[in-house]
Amino acid sequence: MRISPSETDEDTELVYVTSPSFIISIKVSVNDNLLEEEGTLNLLQRQLENAPIWKHLMFSIVSAPVSDDVRGDLQLILRCDLIHPILPDLAHAKNVRFLQLLAIRFENWSPHSAIYFEDIFDNFQYLLTSLMLNLEFKYPLVFSYYGKQFVKVNYKSLIKNTTLFATPLDNKSIPDHNKILSAVLRRLQRAILFEFNTLNVMKECDIRPWQALLCRQHQIARVGPDSKKSIKHKGFDLRPLCKDLLAAAKK
């Protein structure tokens, strides 16, 4: 993971967001050999681009070329639609760091001489989903589905209310906007880490039957992004396979 250099030595609770162009680079190898078969690489690349996880995490794909100069590489360049509009603001917050690159090495091991695309992709999907769930706790404003929904709903109102309470009644001084921004980001990040994260929501669904029912109903109804339902009732949909790509792989 590549992170932009720090401009401060202050001991602050850091908040990580993506840079304007966030690169995900995945090196693929099978039984310790870099995957070079162009057809399989193209299928993996297309499935990576079409994976619903990027939309769920509020990413737009800027570009997605298969690297020509490095064998076995897949690459996505993403823009976070949640963070991008407020980047000018975040650039001045002392506790914000920008992620530039996520480099992943995917190694598929098999005792068989013939390996099918479905097997590679099943393992690839499992790796990607598991990785995102783990990175959610390290970079919640980047990889947390529920957390980013929470930020989207609350960011502007928290900035407004915190500024209002920090402004003296006589208006003789102006509150430090950068300090307010840093405090709001810390508050949002803590809320994600302690409550609005995928594992916590899954746990609540396990112990509360009514919550599990609402999650299942959401999955069936495919409620749109403007739904008034609670953030926690929006199931984390990671449908794994794209039928047309699998059909193409079998030919």
PDB file of C-alpha atoms in Angstrom:
ATOM      1  CA  MET A   1       0.000   0.000   0.000  1.00  0.00           C
ATOM      2  CA  ARG A   2       1.519   3.324  -1.052  1.00  0.00           C
ATOM      3  CA  ILE A   3       0.657   6.358   1.065  1.00  0.00           C
ATOM      4  CA  SER A   4       1.407   9.994   0.345  1.00  0.00           C
ATOM      5  CA  PRO A   5       4.111  11.483   2.600  1.00  0.00           C
ATOM      6  CA  SER A   6       3.107  13.205   5.794  1.00  0.00           C
ATOM      7  CA  GLU A   7       3.392  16.957   6.146  1.00  0.00           C
ATOM      8  CA  THR A   8       3.142  16.945   9.921  1.00  0.00           C
ATOM      9  CA  ASP A   9       4.807  15.158  12.805  1.00  0.00           C
ATOM     10  CA  GLU A  10       1.878  15.650  15.137  1.00  0.00           C
ATOM     11  CA  ASP A  11       0.693  12.553  16.979  1.00  0.00           C
ATOM     12  CA  THR A  12      -2.841  12.491  15.594  1.00  0.00           C
ATOM     13  CA  GLU A  13      -5.391   9.805  14.863  1.00  0.00           C
ATOM     14  CA  LEU A  14      -4.870   9.406  11.140  1.00  0.00           C
ATOM     15  CA  VAL A  15      -7.712   9.148   8.658  1.00  0.00           C
ATOM     16  CA  TYR A  16      -6.979   7.496   5.313  1.00  0.00           C
ATOM     17  CA  VAL A  17      -8.809   8.321   2.093  1.00  0.00           C
ATOM     18  CA  THR A  18      -8.032   7.593  -1.545  1.00  0.00           C
ATOM     19  CA  SER A  19      -6.070   9.918  -3.782  1.00  0.00           C
ATOM     20  CA  PRO A  20      -7.871  11.316  -6.876  1.00  0.00           C
ATOM     21  CA  SER A  21      -6.592   8.338  -8.888  1.00  0.00           C
ATOM     22  CA  PHE A  22      -6.403   5.257  -6.690  1.00  0.00           C
ATOM     23  CA  ILE A  23      -4.595   2.356  -8.366  1.00  0.00           C
ATOM     24  CA  ILE A  24      -5.286  -1.297  -7.606  1.00  0.00           C
ATOM     25  CA  SER A  25      -2.649  -3.539  -9.156  1.00  0.00           C
ATOM     26  CA  ILE A  26      -3.021  -7.322  -8.966  1.00  0.00           C
ATOM     27  CA  LYS A  27      -0.254  -9.718  -9.948  1.00  0.00           C
ATOM     28  CA  VAL A  28      -1.627 -13.179 -10.778  1.00  0.00           C
ATOM     29  CA  SER A  29       0.376 -16.399 -10.602  1.00  0.00           C
ATOM     30  CA  VAL A  30      -0.631 -20.059 -10.848  1.00  0.00           C
ATOM     31  CA  ASN A  31       1.558 -22.661  -9.118  1.00  0.00           C
ATOM     32  CA  ASP A  32       4.320 -20.070  -8.763  1.00  0.00           C
ATOM     33  CA  ASN A  33       4.199 -19.170 -12.478  1.00  0.00           C
ATOM     34  CA  LEU A  34       3.002 -15.753 -13.565  1.00  0.00           C
ATOM     35  CA  LEU A  35      -0.234 -16.000 -15.507  1.00  0.00           C
ATOM     36  CA  GLU A  36       0.527 -14.978 -19.093  1.00  0.00           C
ATOM     37  CA  GLU A  37      -2.359 -16.525 -21.036  1.00  0.00           C
ATOM     38  CA  GLU A  38      -3.973 -13.495 -22.619  1.00  0.00           C
ATOM     39  CA  GLY A  39      -7.499 -14.899 -22.811  1.00  0.00           C
ATOM     40  CA  THR A  40      -7.622 -15.779 -19.109  1.00  0.00           C
ATOM     41  CA  LEU A  41      -6.092 -12.443 -18.117  1.00  0.00           C
ATOM     42  CA  ASN A  42      -8.672 -10.589 -20.183  1.00  0.00           C
ATOM     43  CA  LEU A  43     -11.510 -12.561 -18.580  1.00  0.00           C
ATOM     44  CA  LEU A  44     -10.178 -11.814 -15.103  1.00  0.00           C
ATOM     45  CA  GLN A  45      -9.726  -8.159 -16.021  1.00  0.00           C
ATOM     46  CA  ARG A  46     -13.272  -7.852 -17.337  1.00  0.00           C
ATOM     47  CA  GLN A  47     -14.710  -9.587 -14.295  1.00  0.00           C
ATOM     48  CA  LEU A  48     -12.649  -7.345 -12.032  1.00  0.00           C
ATOM     49  CA  GLU A  49     -14.049  -4.274 -13.788  1.00  0.00           C
ATOM     50  CA  ASN A  50     -17.623  -5.578 -13.550  1.00  0.00           C
ATOM     51  CA  ALA A  51     -17.411  -6.665  -9.910  1.00  0.00           C
ATOM     52  CA  PRO A  52     -20.284  -5.046  -7.963  1.00  0.00           C
ATOM     53  CA  ILE A  53     -17.992  -4.366  -5.020  1.00  0.00           C
ATOM     54  CA  TRP A  54     -16.622  -1.156  -6.595  1.00  0.00           C
ATOM     55  CA  LYS A  55     -20.077   0.361  -6.969  1.00  0.00           C
ATOM     56  CA  HIS A  56     -20.966  -0.688  -3.424  1.00  0.00           C
ATOM     57  CA  LEU A  57     -17.847   1.068  -2.159  1.00  0.00           C
ATOM     58  CA  MET A  58     -18.726   4.203  -4.173  1.00  0.00           C
ATOM     59  CA  PHE A  59     -15.873   3.852  -6.651  1.00  0.00           C
ATOM     60  CA  SER A  60     -15.998   4.781 -10.319  1.00  0.00           C
ATOM     61  CA  ILE A  61     -13.555   3.122 -12.694  1.00  0.00           C
ATOM     62  CA  VAL A  62     -11.395   5.756 -14.367  1.00  0.00           C
ATOM     63  CA  SER A  63      -9.488   3.275 -16.509  1.00  0.00           C
ATOM     64  CA  ALA A  64      -8.738  -0.421 -16.437  1.00  0.00           C
ATOM     65  CA  PRO A  65      -5.945  -1.536 -18.773  1.00  0.00           C
ATOM     66  CA  VAL A  66      -4.150  -4.865 -18.605  1.00  0.00           C
ATOM     67  CA  SER A  67      -0.545  -3.913 -18.010  1.00  0.00           C
ATOM     68  CA  ASP A  68       1.615  -4.439 -21.101  1.00  0.00           C
ATOM     69  CA  ASP A  69       4.988  -4.116 -19.446  1.00  0.00           C
ATOM     70  CA  VAL A  70       4.492  -6.462 -16.472  1.00  0.00           C
ATOM     71  CA  ARG A  71       3.390 -10.057 -16.981  1.00  0.00           C
ATOM     72  CA  GLY A  72       0.420 -11.376 -15.052  1.00  0.00           C
ATOM     73  CA  ASP A  73      -0.797  -7.949 -13.961  1.00  0.00           C
ATOM     74  CA  LEU A  74      -4.354  -6.653 -13.705  1.00  0.00           C
ATOM     75  CA  GLN A  75      -4.956  -3.014 -12.970  1.00  0.00           C
ATOM     76  CA  LEU A  76      -7.782  -0.669 -12.050  1.00  0.00           C
ATOM     77  CA  ILE A  77      -7.642   3.087 -11.598  1.00  0.00           C
ATOM     78  CA  LEU A  78     -10.503   4.160  -9.346  1.00  0.00           C
ATOM     79  CA  ARG A  79     -12.032   7.409  -8.162  1.00  0.00           C
ATOM     80  CA  CYS A  80     -14.003   7.529  -4.919  1.00  0.00           C
ATOM     81  CA  ASP A  81     -17.263   9.356  -5.627  1.00  0.00           C
ATOM     82  CA  LEU A  82     -17.742  10.031  -1.913  1.00  0.00           C
ATOM     83  CA  ILE A  83     -14.328  11.587  -1.286  1.00  0.00           C
ATOM     84  CA  HIS A  84     -13.621  13.242  -4.649  1.00  0.00           C
ATOM     85  CA  PRO A  85     -16.013  16.222  -4.169  1.00  0.00           C
ATOM     86  CA  ILE A  86     -14.480  17.104  -0.784  1.00  0.00           C
ATOM     87  CA  LEU A  87     -10.814  16.564  -1.705  1.00  0.00           C
ATOM     88  CA  PRO A  88     -10.007  20.316  -1.641  1.00  0.00           C
ATOM     89  CA  ASP A  89     -11.251  20.407   1.946  1.00  0.00           C
ATOM     90  CA  LEU A  90      -9.430  17.250   3.001  1.00  0.00           C
ATOM     91  CA  ALA A  91      -6.124  18.482   1.594  1.00  0.00           C
ATOM     92  CA  HIS A  92      -5.878  20.924   4.515  1.00  0.00           C
ATOM     93  CA  ALA A  93      -6.735  18.491   7.318  1.00  0.00           C
ATOM     94  CA  LYS A  94      -3.587  17.571   9.222  1.00  0.00           C
ATOM     95  CA  ASN A  95      -4.753  14.070  10.115  1.00  0.00           C
ATOM     96  CA  VAL A  96      -5.638  12.977   6.550  1.00  0.00           C
ATOM     97  CA  ARG A  97      -3.415  10.711   4.450  1.00  0.00           C
ATOM     98  CA  PHE A  98      -4.041   9.727   0.839  1.00  0.00           C
ATOM     99  CA  LEU A  99      -3.759   6.153  -0.426  1.00  0.00           C
ATOM    100  CA  GLN A 100      -2.285   6.012  -3.905  1.00  0.00           C
ATOM    101  CA  LEU A 101      -1.728   2.320  -4.618  1.00  0.00           C
ATOM    102  CA  LEU A 102      -2.960  -1.061  -3.417  1.00  0.00           C
ATOM    103  CA  ALA A 103      -0.672  -3.819  -4.728  1.00  0.00           C
ATOM    104  CA  ILE A 104      -2.004  -7.375  -4.439  1.00  0.00           C
ATOM    105  CA  ARG A 105      -0.241 -10.625  -5.273  1.00  0.00           C
ATOM    106  CA  PHE A 106      -2.727 -13.409  -6.005  1.00  0.00           C
ATOM    107  CA  GLU A 107      -1.185 -16.898  -5.955  1.00  0.00           C
ATOM    108  CA  ASN A 108      -3.356 -19.843  -6.976  1.00  0.00           C
ATOM    109  CA  TRP A 109      -1.992 -23.264  -6.016  1.00  0.00           C
ATOM    110  CA  SER A 110      -3.358 -26.543  -7.339  1.00  0.00           C
ATOM    111  CA  PRO A 111      -2.086 -30.154  -7.375  1.00  0.00           C
ATOM    112  CA  HIS A 112      -3.615 -30.626 -10.832  1.00  0.00           C
ATOM    113  CA  SER A 113      -1.875 -29.941 -14.122  1.00  0.00           C
ATOM    114  CA  ALA A 114      -5.072 -28.561 -15.700  1.00  0.00           C
ATOM    115  CA  ILE A 115      -6.687 -25.589 -13.972  1.00  0.00           C
ATOM    116  CA  TYR A 116     -10.051 -24.220 -15.046  1.00  0.00           C
ATOM    117  CA  PHE A 117     -10.979 -20.563 -15.156  1.00  0.00           C
ATOM    118  CA  GLU A 118     -13.935 -21.106 -12.798  1.00  0.00           C
ATOM    119  CA  ASP A 119     -11.571 -22.420 -10.110  1.00  0.00           C
ATOM    120  CA  ILE A 120      -9.189 -19.498 -10.502  1.00  0.00           C
ATOM    121  CA  PHE A 121     -12.013 -17.003 -10.400  1.00  0.00           C
ATOM    122  CA  ASP A 122     -13.713 -18.573  -7.366  1.00  0.00           C
ATOM    123  CA  ASN A 123     -10.444 -18.253  -5.444  1.00  0.00           C
ATOM    124  CA  PHE A 124      -9.870 -14.762  -6.832  1.00  0.00           C
ATOM    125  CA  GLN A 125     -13.332 -13.633  -5.714  1.00  0.00           C
ATOM    126  CA  TYR A 126     -12.803 -15.096  -2.249  1.00  0.00           C
ATOM    127  CA  LEU A 127      -9.445 -13.347  -1.933  1.00  0.00           C
ATOM    128  CA  LEU A 128     -10.840  -9.983  -3.022  1.00  0.00           C
ATOM    129  CA  THR A 129     -13.861 -10.124  -0.713  1.00  0.00           C
ATOM    130  CA  SER A 130     -11.835 -11.305   2.294  1.00  0.00           C
ATOM    131  CA  LEU A 131      -9.208  -8.646   1.675  1.00  0.00           C
ATOM    132  CA  MET A 132     -11.793  -5.858   1.569  1.00  0.00           C
ATOM    133  CA  LEU A 133     -13.327  -7.035   4.846  1.00  0.00           C
ATOM    134  CA  ASN A 134      -9.894  -6.975   6.486  1.00  0.00           C
ATOM    135  CA  LEU A 135      -8.862  -3.624   5.031  1.00  0.00           C
ATOM    136  CA  GLU A 136     -12.143  -2.128   6.241  1.00  0.00           C
ATOM    137  CA  PHE A 137     -10.726  -1.915   9.771  1.00  0.00           C
ATOM    138  CA  LYS A 138      -7.460  -0.348   8.653  1.00  0.00           C
ATOM    139  CA  TYR A 139      -8.884   2.082   6.098  1.00  0.00           C
ATOM    140  CA  PRO A 140     -12.592   2.444   6.954  1.00  0.00           C
ATOM    141  CA  LEU A 141     -13.212   5.524   4.787  1.00  0.00           C
ATOM    142  CA  VAL A 142     -11.879   3.585   1.807  1.00  0.00           C
ATOM    143  CA  PHE A 143     -13.153   0.012   2.122  1.00  0.00           C
ATOM    144  CA  SER A 144     -16.190   0.111   4.430  1.00  0.00           C
ATOM    145  CA  TYR A 145     -19.549  -0.239   2.669  1.00  0.00           C
ATOM    146  CA  TYR A 146     -21.676   0.673   5.682  1.00  0.00           C
ATOM    147  CA  GLY A 147     -19.143   3.228   6.877  1.00  0.00           C
ATOM    148  CA  LYS A 148     -19.134   5.147   3.612  1.00  0.00           C
ATOM    149  CA  GLN A 149     -22.929   5.174   3.605  1.00  0.00           C
ATOM    150  CA  PHE A 150     -22.739   6.600   7.120  1.00  0.00           C
ATOM    151  CA  VAL A 151     -20.277   9.301   6.035  1.00  0.00           C
ATOM    152  CA  LYS A 152     -22.430  10.213   3.039  1.00  0.00           C
ATOM    153  CA  VAL A 153     -25.458  10.787   5.267  1.00  0.00           C
ATOM    154  CA  ASN A 154     -23.719  12.625   8.116  1.00  0.00           C
ATOM    155  CA  TYR A 155     -20.629  14.469   6.825  1.00  0.00           C
ATOM    156  CA  LYS A 156     -22.177  17.806   5.835  1.00  0.00           C
ATOM    157  CA  SER A 157     -24.437  18.090   8.872  1.00  0.00           C
ATOM    158  CA  LEU A 158     -21.579  17.257  11.251  1.00  0.00           C
ATOM    159  CA  ILE A 159     -19.353  19.909   9.680  1.00  0.00           C
ATOM    160  CA  LYS A 160     -22.162  22.466   9.883  1.00  0.00           C
ATOM    161  CA  ASN A 161     -23.145  21.695  13.479  1.00  0.00           C
ATOM    162  CA  THR A 162     -19.565  21.462  14.748  1.00  0.00           C
ATOM    163  CA  THR A 163     -18.751  24.813  13.143  1.00  0.00           C
ATOM    164  CA  LEU A 164     -21.870  26.333  14.681  1.00  0.00           C
ATOM    165  CA  PHE A 165     -20.993  25.172  18.192  1.00  0.00           C
ATOM    166  CA  ALA A 166     -17.366  26.302  17.803  1.00  0.00           C
ATOM    167  CA  THR A 167     -18.342  29.830  16.749  1.00  0.00           C
ATOM    168  CA  PRO A 168     -18.468  32.351  19.641  1.00  0.00           C
ATOM    169  CA  LEU A 169     -21.823  34.043  20.162  1.00  0.00           C
ATOM    170  CA  ASP A 170     -20.257  37.471  19.669  1.00  0.00           C
ATOM    171  CA  ASN A 171     -18.709  36.357  16.341  1.00  0.00           C
ATOM    172  CA  LYS A 172     -15.430  38.035  17.302  1.00  0.00           C
ATOM    173  CA  SER A 173     -13.376  35.066  16.157  1.00  0.00           C
ATOM    174  CA  ILE A 174     -13.619  32.468  13.427  1.00  0.00           C
ATOM    175  CA  PRO A 175     -13.251  28.785  14.353  1.00  0.00           C
ATOM    176  CA  ASP A 176     -10.345  26.865  12.847  1.00  0.00           C
ATOM    177  CA  HIS A 177     -11.927  24.986   9.943  1.00  0.00           C
ATOM    178  CA  ASN A 178      -9.045  22.519   9.680  1.00  0.00           C
ATOM    179  CA  LYS A 179      -9.379  21.527  13.333  1.00  0.00           C
ATOM    180  CA  ILE A 180     -13.122  21.114  12.918  1.00  0.00           C
ATOM    181  CA  LEU A 181     -12.600  18.968   9.835  1.00  0.00           C
ATOM    182  CA  SER A 182     -10.044  16.787  11.626  1.00  0.00           C
ATOM    183  CA  ALA A 183     -12.374  16.314  14.592  1.00  0.00           C
ATOM    184  CA  VAL A 184     -15.343  15.400  12.378  1.00  0.00           C
ATOM    185  CA  LEU A 185     -13.303  12.859  10.407  1.00  0.00           C
ATOM    186  CA  ARG A 186     -12.067  11.238  13.624  1.00  0.00           C
ATOM    187  CA  ARG A 187     -15.617  11.025  14.919  1.00  0.00           C
ATOM    188  CA  LEU A 188     -16.864   9.438  11.700  1.00  0.00           C
ATOM    189  CA  GLN A 189     -13.984   6.969  11.605  1.00  0.00           C
ATOM    190  CA  ARG A 190     -14.584   5.866  15.194  1.00  0.00           C
ATOM    191  CA  ALA A 191     -18.288   5.359  14.481  1.00  0.00           C
ATOM    192  CA  ILE A 192     -17.374   3.095  11.556  1.00  0.00           C
ATOM    193  CA  LEU A 193     -14.795   1.096  13.506  1.00  0.00           C
ATOM    194  CA  PHE A 194     -17.060   0.510  16.498  1.00  0.00           C
ATOM    195  CA  GLU A 195     -20.485   0.208  14.876  1.00  0.00           C
ATOM    196  CA  PHE A 196     -21.003   0.825  11.159  1.00  0.00           C
ATOM    197  CA  ASN A 197     -18.801  -1.934   9.757  1.00  0.00           C
ATOM    198  CA  THR A 198     -19.671  -5.109   7.889  1.00  0.00           C
ATOM    199  CA  LEU A 199     -18.726  -7.605  10.598  1.00  0.00           C
ATOM    200  CA  ASN A 200     -20.701  -5.739  13.245  1.00  0.00           C
ATOM    201  CA  VAL A 201     -23.781  -5.636  11.013  1.00  0.00           C
ATOM    202  CA  MET A 202     -23.403  -9.347  10.243  1.00  0.00           C
ATOM    203  CA  LYS A 203     -23.182 -10.043  13.973  1.00  0.00           C
ATOM    204  CA  GLU A 204     -26.351  -8.045  14.610  1.00  0.00           C
ATOM    205  CA  CYS A 205     -28.137  -9.993  11.881  1.00  0.00           C
ATOM    206  CA  ASP A 206     -27.094 -13.237  13.569  1.00  0.00           C
ATOM    207  CA  ILE A 207     -28.417 -12.306  17.002  1.00  0.00           C
ATOM    208  CA  ARG A 208     -31.481 -10.299  15.964  1.00  0.00           C
ATOM    209  CA  PRO A 209     -33.949 -12.217  13.770  1.00  0.00           C
ATOM    210  CA  TRP A 210     -35.874  -9.074  12.782  1.00  0.00           C
ATOM    211  CA  GLN A 211     -32.661  -7.461  11.525  1.00  0.00           C
ATOM    212  CA  ALA A 212     -31.764 -10.552   9.507  1.00  0.00           C
ATOM    213  CA  LEU A 213     -35.260 -10.512   7.984  1.00  0.00           C
ATOM    214  CA  LEU A 214     -34.863  -6.891   6.894  1.00  0.00           C
ATOM    215  CA  CYS A 215     -31.473  -7.671   5.344  1.00  0.00           C
ATOM    216  CA  ARG A 216     -32.949 -10.575   3.378  1.00  0.00           C
ATOM    217  CA  GLN A 217     -35.906  -8.466   2.255  1.00  0.00           C
ATOM    218  CA  HIS A 218     -33.514  -5.812   1.001  1.00  0.00           C
ATOM    219  CA  GLN A 219     -31.539  -8.400  -0.957  1.00  0.00           C
ATOM    220  CA  ILE A 220     -34.702  -9.676  -2.628  1.00  0.00           C
ATOM    221  CA  ALA A 221     -36.211  -6.264  -3.353  1.00  0.00           C
ATOM    222  CA  ARG A 222     -32.909  -4.698  -4.515  1.00  0.00           C
ATOM    223  CA  VAL A 223     -33.819  -1.431  -2.839  1.00  0.00           C
ATOM    224  CA  GLY A 224     -32.372   1.590  -4.632  1.00  0.00           C
ATOM    225  CA  PRO A 225     -29.777   3.986  -3.228  1.00  0.00           C
ATOM    226  CA  ASP A 226     -32.457   6.502  -2.186  1.00  0.00           C
ATOM    227  CA  SER A 227     -34.183   4.055   0.112  1.00  0.00           C
ATOM    228  CA  LYS A 228     -35.212   5.459   3.485  1.00  0.00           C
ATOM    229  CA  LYS A 229     -34.289   2.217   5.204  1.00  0.00           C
ATOM    230  CA  SER A 230     -31.603   2.237   7.846  1.00  0.00           C
ATOM    231  CA  ILE A 231     -28.051   1.911   6.571  1.00  0.00           C
ATOM    232  CA  LYS A 232     -27.738  -1.315   8.528  1.00  0.00           C
ATOM    233  CA  HIS A 233     -30.646  -2.866   6.659  1.00  0.00           C
ATOM    234  CA  LYS A 234     -28.849  -2.643   3.332  1.00  0.00           C
ATOM    235  CA  GLY A 235     -27.326  -6.061   2.755  1.00  0.00           C
ATOM    236  CA  PHE A 236     -23.729  -6.281   1.552  1.00  0.00           C
ATOM    237  CA  ASP A 237     -24.316  -7.806  -1.862  1.00  0.00           C
ATOM    238  CA  LEU A 238     -21.270  -9.522  -3.336  1.00  0.00           C
ATOM    239  CA  ARG A 239     -22.710 -11.646  -6.120  1.00  0.00           C
ATOM    240  CA  PRO A 240     -19.693 -13.560  -7.331  1.00  0.00           C
ATOM    241  CA  LEU A 241     -19.989 -14.643 -10.941  1.00  0.00           C
ATOM    242  CA  CYS A 242     -20.957 -13.112 -14.235  1.00  0.00           C
ATOM    243  CA  LYS A 243     -22.726 -15.772 -16.334  1.00  0.00           C
ATOM    244  CA  ASP A 244     -21.636 -14.511 -19.721  1.00  0.00           C
ATOM    245  CA  LEU A 245     -17.966 -14.557 -18.738  1.00  0.00           C
ATOM    246  CA  LEU A 246     -18.263 -18.058 -17.344  1.00  0.00           C
ATOM    247  CA  ALA A 247     -19.960 -19.198 -20.526  1.00  0.00           C
ATOM    248  CA  ALA A 248     -17.160 -17.659 -22.566  1.00  0.00           C
ATOM    249  CA  ALA A 249     -14.545 -19.331 -20.377  1.00  0.00           C
ATOM    250  CA  LYS A 250     -16.067 -22.768 -20.975  1.00  0.00           C
ATOM    251  CA  LYS A 251     -15.812 -22.481 -24.755  1.00  0.00           C
TER     252      LYS A 251
END
